[in-house]
Every structure is written in structure tokens, then in C-alpha cells.
Amino acid sequence: MLRVLLVLLVLLVLLVLLVLLVLPVLPVLPVLPVLPVLPTLPMLPMLPIRLTLRMLLFLPPPPHIEAPPFRSTRTP
């Protein structure tokens, strides 16, 4: 009887730990596909958070986007 109670207690503790680990991640899940697309400059305060999320979730770095060639607006 004592062994059964001990097993149930361990399972309960594991379940609580799992819930505590999963709950903070749930609000982030819908945002994940958008993370690499978000522009970086307005998000500078959030940059460390984005990088940490990437590292935690093993996401690849965002694709490198080349700037268009500079064209002068002045006429020669």
C-alpha cells in the first residue's frame, strides 16, 4: 500500500513539474512561425528574448536578407 502511494506521489510531482514547464511556453507557440520574419530594429528591446527563444527551441537563425543596391535620386 505504501509503495503504491509513493509511486502516485512521484507521478503527481512529475505531472506538476511538466505543467509548470509547459505553461510558460504555450503563449509563445503561436508566435514561433513569425519570429524569423519580424523586423529587427523595432524589436531591439526584445532581441535577447528572441535569441533566447531560438536557442531554447533550437530554431535556425533568420534568413539573411540583402539590401537592394543603392540608387541615387539626383540626376547628373
Coordinates of C-alpha atoms in Angstrom, one line a residue:
M1 CA 0.0 0.0 0.0
L2 CA 2.8 2.4 0.9
R3 CA 4.6 1.6 -2.3
V4 CA 1.5 2.5 -4.4
L5 CA 1.1 5.8 -2.6
L6 CA 4.8 6.6 -3.1
V7 CA 4.5 5.9 -6.9
L8 CA 1.4 8.0 -7.1
L9 CA 3.1 10.9 -5.3
V10 CA 6.1 10.7 -7.6
L11 CA 3.8 10.7 -10.7
L12 CA 1.9 13.7 -9.3
V13 CA 5.2 15.6 -8.7
L14 CA 6.3 14.8 -12.3
L15 CA 3.0 15.9 -13.7
V16 CA 3.1 19.2 -11.7
L17 CA 6.7 19.8 -13.0
L18 CA 5.6 19.1 -16.6
V19 CA 2.7 21.5 -16.3
L20 CA 5.0 24.2 -14.8
L21 CA 7.4 23.8 -17.7
V22 CA 4.9 23.7 -20.5
L23 CA 2.6 26.5 -19.3
P24 CA 5.1 29.4 -19.8
V25 CA 5.8 28.1 -23.4
L26 CA 2.2 27.9 -24.5
P27 CA 1.6 31.6 -25.2
V28 CA 4.8 31.7 -27.3
L29 CA 3.8 28.8 -29.6
P30 CA 1.5 30.8 -32.0
V31 CA 4.3 33.4 -32.4
L32 CA 7.0 30.9 -33.3
P33 CA 6.5 30.9 -37.1
V34 CA 6.5 34.7 -37.2
L35 CA 9.8 35.1 -35.2
P36 CA 12.2 34.9 -38.1
V37 CA 10.1 37.3 -40.2
L38 CA 9.8 40.1 -37.5
P39 CA 11.8 43.2 -38.4
T40 CA 14.8 43.6 -36.0
L41 CA 15.0 47.3 -35.4
P42 CA 11.6 48.0 -33.7
M43 CA 12.2 44.8 -31.7
L44 CA 15.6 45.7 -30.3
P45 CA 14.5 45.6 -26.7
M46 CA 13.1 42.1 -27.3
L47 CA 16.1 40.9 -29.2
P48 CA 17.7 39.0 -26.2
I49 CA 14.3 37.3 -25.6
R50 CA 14.0 36.3 -29.3
L51 CA 17.6 34.9 -29.3
T52 CA 17.0 33.0 -26.1
L53 CA 13.8 31.5 -27.5
R54 CA 15.7 30.5 -30.6
M55 CA 18.4 28.8 -28.5
L56 CA 15.9 27.1 -26.3
L57 CA 13.8 25.8 -29.1
F58 CA 16.8 25.0 -31.4
L59 CA 15.5 27.3 -34.2
P60 CA 17.7 28.1 -37.1
P61 CA 18.9 31.7 -37.4
P62 CA 16.7 34.0 -39.5
P63 CA 17.5 34.2 -43.2
H64 CA 19.9 36.9 -44.3
I65 CA 18.1 39.5 -46.5
E66 CA 20.4 41.5 -48.7
A67 CA 19.6 45.2 -49.1
P68 CA 18.7 46.5 -52.6
P69 CA 21.5 48.3 -54.4
F70 CA 21.7 52.0 -53.6
R71 CA 20.3 54.2 -56.3
S72 CA 21.0 57.9 -56.3
T73 CA 17.9 60.2 -56.7
R74 CA 19.9 63.0 -58.1
T75 CA 20.2 63.4 -61.8
P76 CA 23.7 64.0 -63.2

